[in-house]
């Protein structure tokens, strides 16, 4: 039995670029029927708007850089499909995510590091992972496309979406303004000493570690070091000022003892960093990195690892 989720519908989107639009549902249905499989659609637009889009908008207003895909996978869509599977009497849910499951029942990185999506699935509970299958976890993308071609599937050469599904060709700035988020508001770009270097249209348009699009010229490249949502200021400085070997994590969820954490991914497209996890008196999880990293953006997910196995997650504070 096949199932597709409709999560978002927006006239301003490019429907063909969205994996959760009515267009995507029609495409999935045609592929399923071509294979002789029954197809169902779950309308989760209300849950998605409340559980993913609303926090995305609020986090930007608060000066954070959120991970809506981690929230969506962990809180909205996959558990909804598992619940639907249960109602149908289906034991397992197979998805096209590039991930694997460890011998002790936890999420594990895919064999193809270039396509690994375990970071985006980090919010899943072990009980959910236990009912999931990841048939692409041992494969690389060209192999998957070749299998699809051999099966005569029309999606074999479908281009990949590089955008958040609910943006789908819509700029983040326009999306936030259209959905009640922060609007353009002139603010100062300052250096580490508070000296004014230029202006911007809103702190929500920047993220810690950003270099491009700052509109500030100088003798050397500058990067976003921090943001102040209340004052609407963006502080910039040289790359070396980003370096940190300590990261604080809030709302940490651990599936194994803290002592097993030996690596962390601080962003989706970055390599895991060796670390040691310590409990802070303030309730935060403190990560001591083996080597400095160029900035950790507040609001991003910290994916806590034991080797290539996901043993927990939290939010960078």
PDB file of C-alpha atoms in Angstrom:
ATOM      1  CA  UNK A   1       0.000   0.000   0.000  1.00  0.00           C
ATOM      2  CA  UNK A   2       1.380   3.422  -0.926  1.00  0.00           C
ATOM      3  CA  UNK A   3       0.710   6.736   0.769  1.00  0.00           C
ATOM      4  CA  UNK A   4       1.573  10.364   0.010  1.00  0.00           C
ATOM      5  CA  UNK A   5       1.159  13.344   2.281  1.00  0.00           C
ATOM      6  CA  UNK A   6      -0.261  16.674   1.229  1.00  0.00           C
ATOM      7  CA  UNK A   7       1.364  19.115   3.636  1.00  0.00           C
ATOM      8  CA  UNK A   8       1.149  22.524   2.016  1.00  0.00           C
ATOM      9  CA  UNK A   9      -0.734  24.365  -0.686  1.00  0.00           C
ATOM     10  CA  UNK A  10       0.278  27.858  -1.724  1.00  0.00           C
ATOM     11  CA  UNK A  11      -0.576  29.593  -4.982  1.00  0.00           C
ATOM     12  CA  UNK A  12       2.764  31.416  -4.876  1.00  0.00           C
ATOM     13  CA  UNK A  13       4.758  28.149  -4.934  1.00  0.00           C
ATOM     14  CA  UNK A  14       6.209  26.311  -7.897  1.00  0.00           C
ATOM     15  CA  UNK A  15       4.115  23.147  -7.512  1.00  0.00           C
ATOM     16  CA  UNK A  16       6.531  21.014  -9.524  1.00  0.00           C
ATOM     17  CA  UNK A  17       9.349  21.904  -7.117  1.00  0.00           C
ATOM     18  CA  UNK A  18       7.382  20.898  -4.035  1.00  0.00           C
ATOM     19  CA  UNK A  19       7.405  17.365  -2.649  1.00  0.00           C
ATOM     20  CA  UNK A  20       4.227  17.953  -0.636  1.00  0.00           C
ATOM     21  CA  UNK A  21       1.887  19.734  -3.063  1.00  0.00           C
ATOM     22  CA  UNK A  22      -1.258  18.543  -4.833  1.00  0.00           C
ATOM     23  CA  UNK A  23       0.897  18.156  -7.975  1.00  0.00           C
ATOM     24  CA  UNK A  24       3.265  15.824  -6.104  1.00  0.00           C
ATOM     25  CA  UNK A  25       0.298  13.790  -4.869  1.00  0.00           C
ATOM     26  CA  UNK A  26      -0.977  13.322  -8.426  1.00  0.00           C
ATOM     27  CA  UNK A  27       2.476  12.240  -9.619  1.00  0.00           C
ATOM     28  CA  UNK A  28       2.842   9.741  -6.761  1.00  0.00           C
ATOM     29  CA  UNK A  29      -0.611   8.332  -7.435  1.00  0.00           C
ATOM     30  CA  UNK A  30       0.173   7.809 -11.114  1.00  0.00           C
ATOM     31  CA  UNK A  31       3.417   5.986 -10.281  1.00  0.00           C
ATOM     32  CA  UNK A  32       1.660   3.781  -7.710  1.00  0.00           C
ATOM     33  CA  UNK A  33      -1.177   2.867 -10.068  1.00  0.00           C
ATOM     34  CA  UNK A  34       1.332   2.134 -12.831  1.00  0.00           C
ATOM     35  CA  UNK A  35       2.879  -0.417 -10.463  1.00  0.00           C
ATOM     36  CA  UNK A  36      -0.525  -1.892  -9.607  1.00  0.00           C
ATOM     37  CA  UNK A  37      -0.472  -0.583  -6.026  1.00  0.00           C
ATOM     38  CA  UNK A  38      -3.322   1.088  -4.128  1.00  0.00           C
ATOM     39  CA  UNK A  39      -2.579   4.703  -3.224  1.00  0.00           C
ATOM     40  CA  UNK A  40      -3.826   6.841  -0.349  1.00  0.00           C
ATOM     41  CA  UNK A  41      -3.361  10.534   0.387  1.00  0.00           C
ATOM     42  CA  UNK A  42      -3.218  11.948   3.896  1.00  0.00           C
ATOM     43  CA  UNK A  43      -4.115  15.619   4.221  1.00  0.00           C
ATOM     44  CA  UNK A  44      -1.869  16.923   7.014  1.00  0.00           C
ATOM     45  CA  UNK A  45      -1.951  20.575   6.008  1.00  0.00           C
ATOM     46  CA  UNK A  46      -3.383  21.765   9.319  1.00  0.00           C
ATOM     47  CA  UNK A  47      -0.876  19.799  11.409  1.00  0.00           C
ATOM     48  CA  UNK A  48       1.981  20.942   9.172  1.00  0.00           C
ATOM     49  CA  UNK A  49       0.980  24.602   9.379  1.00  0.00           C
ATOM     50  CA  UNK A  50       0.773  24.433  13.174  1.00  0.00           C
ATOM     51  CA  UNK A  51       3.714  22.143  13.892  1.00  0.00           C
ATOM     52  CA  UNK A  52       6.228  23.220  11.248  1.00  0.00           C
ATOM     53  CA  UNK A  53       5.426  26.511   9.501  1.00  0.00           C
ATOM     54  CA  UNK A  54       4.311  28.463  12.592  1.00  0.00           C
ATOM     55  CA  UNK A  55       7.496  27.583  14.557  1.00  0.00           C
ATOM     56  CA  UNK A  56       9.591  28.375  11.449  1.00  0.00           C
ATOM     57  CA  UNK A  57       8.095  31.865  11.312  1.00  0.00           C
ATOM     58  CA  UNK A  58       8.386  32.418  15.091  1.00  0.00           C
ATOM     59  CA  UNK A  59      11.998  31.230  15.221  1.00  0.00           C
ATOM     60  CA  UNK A  60      13.047  33.694  12.538  1.00  0.00           C
ATOM     61  CA  UNK A  61      11.372  36.512  14.433  1.00  0.00           C
ATOM     62  CA  UNK A  62      13.333  35.436  17.533  1.00  0.00           C
ATOM     63  CA  UNK A  63      16.659  35.572  15.707  1.00  0.00           C
ATOM     64  CA  UNK A  64      17.080  31.805  15.329  1.00  0.00           C
ATOM     65  CA  UNK A  65      17.922  29.613  12.330  1.00  0.00           C
ATOM     66  CA  UNK A  66      15.423  26.721  12.500  1.00  0.00           C
ATOM     67  CA  UNK A  67      15.443  23.223  10.975  1.00  0.00           C
ATOM     68  CA  UNK A  68      11.832  22.730   9.803  1.00  0.00           C
ATOM     69  CA  UNK A  69      12.596  19.384   8.121  1.00  0.00           C
ATOM     70  CA  UNK A  70      13.799  17.822  11.386  1.00  0.00           C
ATOM     71  CA  UNK A  71      10.672  19.077  13.144  1.00  0.00           C
ATOM     72  CA  UNK A  72       8.453  17.810  10.307  1.00  0.00           C
ATOM     73  CA  UNK A  73       9.968  14.317  10.232  1.00  0.00           C
ATOM     74  CA  UNK A  74      10.121  13.996  13.999  1.00  0.00           C
ATOM     75  CA  UNK A  75       6.768  15.492  14.976  1.00  0.00           C
ATOM     76  CA  UNK A  76       4.389  15.514  12.010  1.00  0.00           C
ATOM     77  CA  UNK A  77       4.631  13.340   8.978  1.00  0.00           C
ATOM     78  CA  UNK A  78       6.365  10.021   9.660  1.00  0.00           C
ATOM     79  CA  UNK A  79       4.476   9.209  12.858  1.00  0.00           C
ATOM     80  CA  UNK A  80       1.256  10.124  11.032  1.00  0.00           C
ATOM     81  CA  UNK A  81       2.102   7.575   8.342  1.00  0.00           C
ATOM     82  CA  UNK A  82       2.975   4.965  10.981  1.00  0.00           C
ATOM     83  CA  UNK A  83      -0.379   5.555  12.645  1.00  0.00           C
ATOM     84  CA  UNK A  84      -2.094   5.179   9.269  1.00  0.00           C
ATOM     85  CA  UNK A  85      -0.137   1.960   8.649  1.00  0.00           C
ATOM     86  CA  UNK A  86      -1.413   0.684  11.979  1.00  0.00           C
ATOM     87  CA  UNK A  87      -5.016   1.400  10.982  1.00  0.00           C
ATOM     88  CA  UNK A  88      -4.454  -0.573   7.766  1.00  0.00           C
ATOM     89  CA  UNK A  89      -2.848  -3.467   9.647  1.00  0.00           C
ATOM     90  CA  UNK A  90       0.557  -2.837   8.047  1.00  0.00           C
ATOM     91  CA  UNK A  91       3.508  -3.588  10.329  1.00  0.00           C
ATOM     92  CA  UNK A  92       6.150  -1.426   8.671  1.00  0.00           C
ATOM     93  CA  UNK A  93       6.680   1.828   6.800  1.00  0.00           C
ATOM     94  CA  UNK A  94       9.271   2.010   4.009  1.00  0.00           C
ATOM     95  CA  UNK A  95      10.512   5.440   2.943  1.00  0.00           C
ATOM     96  CA  UNK A  96      12.912   6.767   0.346  1.00  0.00           C
ATOM     97  CA  UNK A  97      15.150   8.446   2.901  1.00  0.00           C
ATOM     98  CA  UNK A  98      18.853   7.690   2.733  1.00  0.00           C
ATOM     99  CA  UNK A  99      19.422   6.206   6.188  1.00  0.00           C
ATOM    100  CA  UNK A 100      19.948   2.862   7.933  1.00  0.00           C
ATOM    101  CA  UNK A 101      19.142   1.250  11.266  1.00  0.00           C
ATOM    102  CA  UNK A 102      21.852   0.135  13.695  1.00  0.00           C
ATOM    103  CA  UNK A 103      22.052  -3.299  15.302  1.00  0.00           C
ATOM    104  CA  UNK A 104      20.655  -1.831  18.522  1.00  0.00           C
ATOM    105  CA  UNK A 105      17.640  -0.259  16.794  1.00  0.00           C
ATOM    106  CA  UNK A 106      18.764   3.338  16.362  1.00  0.00           C
ATOM    107  CA  UNK A 107      18.958   5.515  13.281  1.00  0.00           C
ATOM    108  CA  UNK A 108      22.272   5.209  11.431  1.00  0.00           C
ATOM    109  CA  UNK A 109      23.885   7.183   8.608  1.00  0.00           C
ATOM    110  CA  UNK A 110      23.403   5.971   5.023  1.00  0.00           C
ATOM    111  CA  UNK A 111      26.152   4.240   3.090  1.00  0.00           C
ATOM    112  CA  UNK A 112      26.341   7.253   0.741  1.00  0.00           C
ATOM    113  CA  UNK A 113      27.618  10.188   2.827  1.00  0.00           C
ATOM    114  CA  UNK A 114      26.679  12.640   0.065  1.00  0.00           C
ATOM    115  CA  UNK A 115      22.990  11.671   0.381  1.00  0.00           C
ATOM    116  CA  UNK A 116      22.775  10.712   4.058  1.00  0.00           C
ATOM    117  CA  UNK A 117      19.558  12.047   5.636  1.00  0.00           C
ATOM    118  CA  UNK A 118      19.931  10.703   9.187  1.00  0.00           C
ATOM    119  CA  UNK A 119      20.367  14.308  10.419  1.00  0.00           C
ATOM    120  CA  UNK A 120      16.934  15.225   9.036  1.00  0.00           C
ATOM    121  CA  UNK A 121      15.429  12.172  10.749  1.00  0.00           C
ATOM    122  CA  UNK A 122      17.132  12.789  14.099  1.00  0.00           C
ATOM    123  CA  UNK A 123      13.856  13.730  15.815  1.00  0.00           C
ATOM    124  CA  UNK A 124      12.350  10.256  15.339  1.00  0.00           C
ATOM    125  CA  UNK A 125      11.806   8.205  18.487  1.00  0.00           C
ATOM    126  CA  UNK A 126      13.384   4.711  18.579  1.00  0.00           C
ATOM    127  CA  UNK A 127       9.874   3.202  18.712  1.00  0.00           C
ATOM    128  CA  UNK A 128       9.155   4.818  15.340  1.00  0.00           C
ATOM    129  CA  UNK A 129      12.503   3.754  13.860  1.00  0.00           C
ATOM    130  CA  UNK A 130      11.711   0.165  14.890  1.00  0.00           C
ATOM    131  CA  UNK A 131       8.776   0.113  12.442  1.00  0.00           C
ATOM    132  CA  UNK A 132      10.622   1.747   9.549  1.00  0.00           C
ATOM    133  CA  UNK A 133      12.564   0.391   6.612  1.00  0.00           C
ATOM    134  CA  UNK A 134      15.066   2.352   4.538  1.00  0.00           C
ATOM    135  CA  UNK A 135      15.587   0.355   1.313  1.00  0.00           C
ATOM    136  CA  UNK A 136      17.833   3.059  -0.179  1.00  0.00           C
ATOM    137  CA  UNK A 137      20.176   3.158   2.819  1.00  0.00           C
ATOM    138  CA  UNK A 138      22.851   0.963   1.230  1.00  0.00           C
ATOM    139  CA  UNK A 139      22.555   2.510  -2.252  1.00  0.00           C
ATOM    140  CA  UNK A 140      23.942   5.553  -4.008  1.00  0.00           C
ATOM    141  CA  UNK A 141      21.769   7.944  -5.993  1.00  0.00           C
ATOM    142  CA  UNK A 142      22.904   6.824  -9.495  1.00  0.00           C
ATOM    143  CA  UNK A 143      22.060   3.224  -8.543  1.00  0.00           C
ATOM    144  CA  UNK A 144      18.590   4.295  -7.421  1.00  0.00           C
ATOM    145  CA  UNK A 145      17.952   6.168 -10.662  1.00  0.00           C
ATOM    146  CA  UNK A 146      19.102   3.127 -12.666  1.00  0.00           C
ATOM    147  CA  UNK A 147      16.728   0.863 -10.726  1.00  0.00           C
ATOM    148  CA  UNK A 148      13.894   3.298 -11.426  1.00  0.00           C
ATOM    149  CA  UNK A 149      14.724   3.371 -15.148  1.00  0.00           C
ATOM    150  CA  UNK A 150      14.842  -0.435 -15.267  1.00  0.00           C
ATOM    151  CA  UNK A 151      11.386  -0.503 -13.667  1.00  0.00           C
ATOM    152  CA  UNK A 152      10.090   2.013 -16.223  1.00  0.00           C
ATOM    153  CA  UNK A 153       9.200   4.593 -13.583  1.00  0.00           C
ATOM    154  CA  UNK A 154       8.617   8.122 -14.946  1.00  0.00           C
ATOM    155  CA  UNK A 155      10.345   9.670 -11.911  1.00  0.00           C
ATOM    156  CA  UNK A 156      13.715   8.087 -12.764  1.00  0.00           C
ATOM    157  CA  UNK A 157      15.126  11.393 -14.006  1.00  0.00           C
ATOM    158  CA  UNK A 158      13.062  13.754 -11.893  1.00  0.00           C
ATOM    159  CA  UNK A 159      15.163  16.674 -10.696  1.00  0.00           C
ATOM    160  CA  UNK A 160      15.866  16.938  -7.010  1.00  0.00           C
ATOM    161  CA  UNK A 161      14.385  19.718  -4.927  1.00  0.00           C
ATOM    162  CA  UNK A 162      17.010  21.800  -3.138  1.00  0.00           C
ATOM    163  CA  UNK A 163      14.492  24.004  -1.352  1.00  0.00           C
ATOM    164  CA  UNK A 164      12.317  23.624   1.709  1.00  0.00           C
ATOM    165  CA  UNK A 165       9.150  21.955   0.451  1.00  0.00           C
ATOM    166  CA  UNK A 166       6.878  24.793   1.559  1.00  0.00           C
ATOM    167  CA  UNK A 167       9.093  27.436  -0.074  1.00  0.00           C
ATOM    168  CA  UNK A 168       9.266  25.646  -3.435  1.00  0.00           C
ATOM    169  CA  UNK A 169      10.582  28.537  -5.485  1.00  0.00           C
ATOM    170  CA  UNK A 170       9.366  31.248  -3.111  1.00  0.00           C
ATOM    171  CA  UNK A 171      12.065  33.345  -1.444  1.00  0.00           C
ATOM    172  CA  UNK A 172      12.281  33.051   2.333  1.00  0.00           C
ATOM    173  CA  UNK A 173      11.848  36.788   2.775  1.00  0.00           C
ATOM    174  CA  UNK A 174       8.622  36.868   0.764  1.00  0.00           C
ATOM    175  CA  UNK A 175       7.319  33.738   2.464  1.00  0.00           C
ATOM    176  CA  UNK A 176       7.856  35.135   5.968  1.00  0.00           C
ATOM    177  CA  UNK A 177       6.154  38.407   5.091  1.00  0.00           C
ATOM    178  CA  UNK A 178       3.192  36.620   3.501  1.00  0.00           C
ATOM    179  CA  UNK A 179       2.656  34.313   6.470  1.00  0.00           C
ATOM    180  CA  UNK A 180       2.804  36.762   9.353  1.00  0.00           C
ATOM    181  CA  UNK A 181       6.528  36.639  10.005  1.00  0.00           C
ATOM    182  CA  UNK A 182       9.002  39.502  10.414  1.00  0.00           C
ATOM    183  CA  UNK A 183       8.844  42.130   7.703  1.00  0.00           C
ATOM    184  CA  UNK A 184      11.589  44.276   6.242  1.00  0.00           C
ATOM    185  CA  UNK A 185      12.917  46.603   8.917  1.00  0.00           C
ATOM    186  CA  UNK A 186      16.107  48.609   8.612  1.00  0.00           C
ATOM    187  CA  UNK A 187      18.762  47.741  11.162  1.00  0.00           C
ATOM    188  CA  UNK A 188      22.469  48.192  11.721  1.00  0.00           C
ATOM    189  CA  UNK A 189      25.345  45.958  10.728  1.00  0.00           C
ATOM    190  CA  UNK A 190      28.040  46.487  13.350  1.00  0.00           C
ATOM    191  CA  UNK A 191      31.503  45.172  14.093  1.00  0.00           C
ATOM    192  CA  UNK A 192      32.550  43.468  17.342  1.00  0.00           C
ATOM    193  CA  UNK A 193      33.103  46.863  18.966  1.00  0.00           C
ATOM    194  CA  UNK A 194      29.658  48.143  18.044  1.00  0.00           C
ATOM    195  CA  UNK A 195      30.854  50.396  15.230  1.00  0.00           C
ATOM    196  CA  UNK A 196      28.255  50.801  12.493  1.00  0.00           C
ATOM    197  CA  UNK A 197      29.411  49.359   9.152  1.00  0.00           C
ATOM    198  CA  UNK A 198      26.190  49.371   7.165  1.00  0.00           C
ATOM    199  CA  UNK A 199      22.486  48.573   7.150  1.00  0.00           C
ATOM    200  CA  UNK A 200      20.271  45.565   6.499  1.00  0.00           C
ATOM    201  CA  UNK A 201      16.566  44.864   5.945  1.00  0.00           C
ATOM    202  CA  UNK A 202      16.047  42.611   8.977  1.00  0.00           C
ATOM    203  CA  UNK A 203      18.087  40.297  11.197  1.00  0.00           C
ATOM    204  CA  UNK A 204      15.836  37.380  10.174  1.00  0.00           C
ATOM    205  CA  UNK A 205      17.446  37.403   6.721  1.00  0.00           C
ATOM    206  CA  UNK A 206      20.836  36.338   8.109  1.00  0.00           C
ATOM    207  CA  UNK A 207      22.339  33.354   9.877  1.00  0.00           C
ATOM    208  CA  UNK A 208      25.457  32.896  11.991  1.00  0.00           C
ATOM    209  CA  UNK A 209      28.422  32.027   9.776  1.00  0.00           C
ATOM    210  CA  UNK A 210      26.968  33.705   6.662  1.00  0.00           C
ATOM    211  CA  UNK A 211      29.439  35.486   4.409  1.00  0.00           C
ATOM    212  CA  UNK A 212      27.620  36.304   1.166  1.00  0.00           C
ATOM    213  CA  UNK A 213      25.062  39.039   0.756  1.00  0.00           C
ATOM    214  CA  UNK A 214      26.124  41.164   3.719  1.00  0.00           C
ATOM    215  CA  UNK A 215      26.672  44.311   1.666  1.00  0.00           C
ATOM    216  CA  UNK A 216      29.709  45.287   3.741  1.00  0.00           C
ATOM    217  CA  UNK A 217      33.024  45.949   2.026  1.00  0.00           C
ATOM    218  CA  UNK A 218      36.337  45.724   3.831  1.00  0.00           C
ATOM    219  CA  UNK A 219      39.978  44.749   3.614  1.00  0.00           C
ATOM    220  CA  UNK A 220      39.081  41.155   4.452  1.00  0.00           C
ATOM    221  CA  UNK A 221      35.899  39.048   4.208  1.00  0.00           C
ATOM    222  CA  UNK A 222      33.518  39.319   7.149  1.00  0.00           C
ATOM    223  CA  UNK A 223      31.019  36.820   8.521  1.00  0.00           C
ATOM    224  CA  UNK A 224      27.907  37.028  10.677  1.00  0.00           C
ATOM    225  CA  UNK A 225      29.044  36.420  14.263  1.00  0.00           C
ATOM    226  CA  UNK A 226      25.736  36.936  16.068  1.00  0.00           C
ATOM    227  CA  UNK A 227      22.328  38.586  15.837  1.00  0.00           C
ATOM    228  CA  UNK A 228      20.193  40.573  18.254  1.00  0.00           C
ATOM    229  CA  UNK A 229      16.512  40.170  17.403  1.00  0.00           C
ATOM    230  CA  UNK A 230      15.334  42.807  19.898  1.00  0.00           C
ATOM    231  CA  UNK A 231      17.739  45.466  18.642  1.00  0.00           C
ATOM    232  CA  UNK A 232      17.555  44.183  15.044  1.00  0.00           C
ATOM    233  CA  UNK A 233      21.345  44.283  14.739  1.00  0.00           C
ATOM    234  CA  UNK A 234      23.736  41.946  12.966  1.00  0.00           C
ATOM    235  CA  UNK A 235      27.309  41.715  14.245  1.00  0.00           C
ATOM    236  CA  UNK A 236      30.009  40.771  11.753  1.00  0.00           C
ATOM    237  CA  UNK A 237      33.714  40.060  11.993  1.00  0.00           C
ATOM    238  CA  UNK A 238      36.620  38.022  10.628  1.00  0.00           C
ATOM    239  CA  UNK A 239      36.337  34.288  10.173  1.00  0.00           C
ATOM    240  CA  UNK A 240      38.600  33.518  13.125  1.00  0.00           C
ATOM    241  CA  UNK A 241      36.106  35.261  15.424  1.00  0.00           C
ATOM    242  CA  UNK A 242      33.564  32.535  14.578  1.00  0.00           C
ATOM    243  CA  UNK A 243      35.742  29.762  15.967  1.00  0.00           C
ATOM    244  CA  UNK A 244      34.381  27.943  18.997  1.00  0.00           C
ATOM    245  CA  UNK A 245      35.184  24.635  20.663  1.00  0.00           C
ATOM    246  CA  UNK A 246      32.138  24.637  22.952  1.00  0.00           C
ATOM    247  CA  UNK A 247      28.474  24.374  21.984  1.00  0.00           C
ATOM    248  CA  UNK A 248      25.486  24.547  24.343  1.00  0.00           C
ATOM    249  CA  UNK A 249      22.447  22.432  23.461  1.00  0.00           C
ATOM    250  CA  UNK A 250      18.933  22.905  24.859  1.00  0.00           C
ATOM    251  CA  UNK A 251      15.975  20.506  24.868  1.00  0.00           C
ATOM    252  CA  UNK A 252      18.342  17.561  24.483  1.00  0.00           C
ATOM    253  CA  UNK A 253      16.798  14.116  23.980  1.00  0.00           C
ATOM    254  CA  UNK A 254      19.121  11.147  24.532  1.00  0.00           C
ATOM    255  CA  UNK A 255      18.318   7.556  23.550  1.00  0.00           C
ATOM    256  CA  UNK A 256      21.526   6.244  25.106  1.00  0.00           C
ATOM    257  CA  UNK A 257      23.682   7.415  28.062  1.00  0.00           C
ATOM    258  CA  UNK A 258      25.331  10.807  27.550  1.00  0.00           C
ATOM    259  CA  UNK A 259      28.781   9.166  27.793  1.00  0.00           C
ATOM    260  CA  UNK A 260      28.175   7.397  24.467  1.00  0.00           C
ATOM    261  CA  UNK A 261      28.039  10.677  22.528  1.00  0.00           C
ATOM    262  CA  UNK A 262      31.366  11.046  20.719  1.00  0.00           C
ATOM    263  CA  UNK A 263      30.392  13.107  17.667  1.00  0.00           C
ATOM    264  CA  UNK A 264      27.937  15.810  16.686  1.00  0.00           C
ATOM    265  CA  UNK A 265      26.578  17.214  13.429  1.00  0.00           C
ATOM    266  CA  UNK A 266      25.791  20.897  13.786  1.00  0.00           C
ATOM    267  CA  UNK A 267      24.404  21.306  10.271  1.00  0.00           C
ATOM    268  CA  UNK A 268      22.943  19.042   7.621  1.00  0.00           C
ATOM    269  CA  UNK A 269      25.683  19.488   5.036  1.00  0.00           C
ATOM    270  CA  UNK A 270      28.665  19.293   7.381  1.00  0.00           C
ATOM    271  CA  UNK A 271      30.807  16.417   8.578  1.00  0.00           C
ATOM    272  CA  UNK A 272      30.405  15.087  12.132  1.00  0.00           C
ATOM    273  CA  UNK A 273      32.752  16.637  14.706  1.00  0.00           C
ATOM    274  CA  UNK A 274      34.377  14.696  17.502  1.00  0.00           C
ATOM    275  CA  UNK A 275      33.129  15.852  20.872  1.00  0.00           C
ATOM    276  CA  UNK A 276      32.461  15.042  24.512  1.00  0.00           C
ATOM    277  CA  UNK A 277      29.058  15.681  26.086  1.00  0.00           C
ATOM    278  CA  UNK A 278      28.781  17.080  29.590  1.00  0.00           C
ATOM    279  CA  UNK A 279      25.743  18.010  31.681  1.00  0.00           C
ATOM    280  CA  UNK A 280      25.519  21.703  32.542  1.00  0.00           C
ATOM    281  CA  UNK A 281      24.097  23.031  35.797  1.00  0.00           C
ATOM    282  CA  UNK A 282      21.718  25.202  33.777  1.00  0.00           C
ATOM    283  CA  UNK A 283      19.993  22.195  32.241  1.00  0.00           C
ATOM    284  CA  UNK A 284      21.858  22.549  28.963  1.00  0.00           C
ATOM    285  CA  UNK A 285      23.979  19.836  27.407  1.00  0.00           C
ATOM    286  CA  UNK A 286      27.528  21.114  26.925  1.00  0.00           C
ATOM    287  CA  UNK A 287      29.504  19.803  23.958  1.00  0.00           C
ATOM    288  CA  UNK A 288      33.297  20.107  24.136  1.00  0.00           C
ATOM    289  CA  UNK A 289      34.574  19.868  20.550  1.00  0.00           C
ATOM    290  CA  UNK A 290      37.900  18.198  19.771  1.00  0.00           C
ATOM    291  CA  UNK A 291      38.613  20.950  17.217  1.00  0.00           C
ATOM    292  CA  UNK A 292      37.153  24.457  16.826  1.00  0.00           C
ATOM    293  CA  UNK A 293      34.280  24.924  14.379  1.00  0.00           C
ATOM    294  CA  UNK A 294      33.443  28.086  12.446  1.00  0.00           C
ATOM    295  CA  UNK A 295      30.274  29.054  14.268  1.00  0.00           C
ATOM    296  CA  UNK A 296      27.220  27.214  15.515  1.00  0.00           C
ATOM    297  CA  UNK A 297      23.933  28.866  14.564  1.00  0.00           C
ATOM    298  CA  UNK A 298      21.377  29.116  17.405  1.00  0.00           C
ATOM    299  CA  UNK A 299      18.191  27.295  16.456  1.00  0.00           C
ATOM    300  CA  UNK A 300      19.892  24.640  14.343  1.00  0.00           C
ATOM    301  CA  UNK A 301      19.632  20.992  15.363  1.00  0.00           C
ATOM    302  CA  UNK A 302      22.606  19.316  17.021  1.00  0.00           C
ATOM    303  CA  UNK A 303      22.500  15.669  15.933  1.00  0.00           C
ATOM    304  CA  UNK A 304      24.235  13.653  18.670  1.00  0.00           C
ATOM    305  CA  UNK A 305      26.134  10.607  17.449  1.00  0.00           C
ATOM    306  CA  UNK A 306      27.947   7.477  18.549  1.00  0.00           C
ATOM    307  CA  UNK A 307      30.100   6.930  15.502  1.00  0.00           C
ATOM    308  CA  UNK A 308      27.538   7.078  12.665  1.00  0.00           C
ATOM    309  CA  UNK A 309      24.577   6.170  14.910  1.00  0.00           C
ATOM    310  CA  UNK A 310      22.106   8.828  16.089  1.00  0.00           C
ATOM    311  CA  UNK A 311      21.858   8.582  19.884  1.00  0.00           C
ATOM    312  CA  UNK A 312      20.043  11.874  20.450  1.00  0.00           C
ATOM    313  CA  UNK A 313      19.370  15.422  19.347  1.00  0.00           C
ATOM    314  CA  UNK A 314      18.818  18.930  20.644  1.00  0.00           C
ATOM    315  CA  UNK A 315      18.727  22.594  19.641  1.00  0.00           C
ATOM    316  CA  UNK A 316      21.846  24.761  19.555  1.00  0.00           C
ATOM    317  CA  UNK A 317      21.441  27.452  22.224  1.00  0.00           C
TER     318      UNK A 317
END
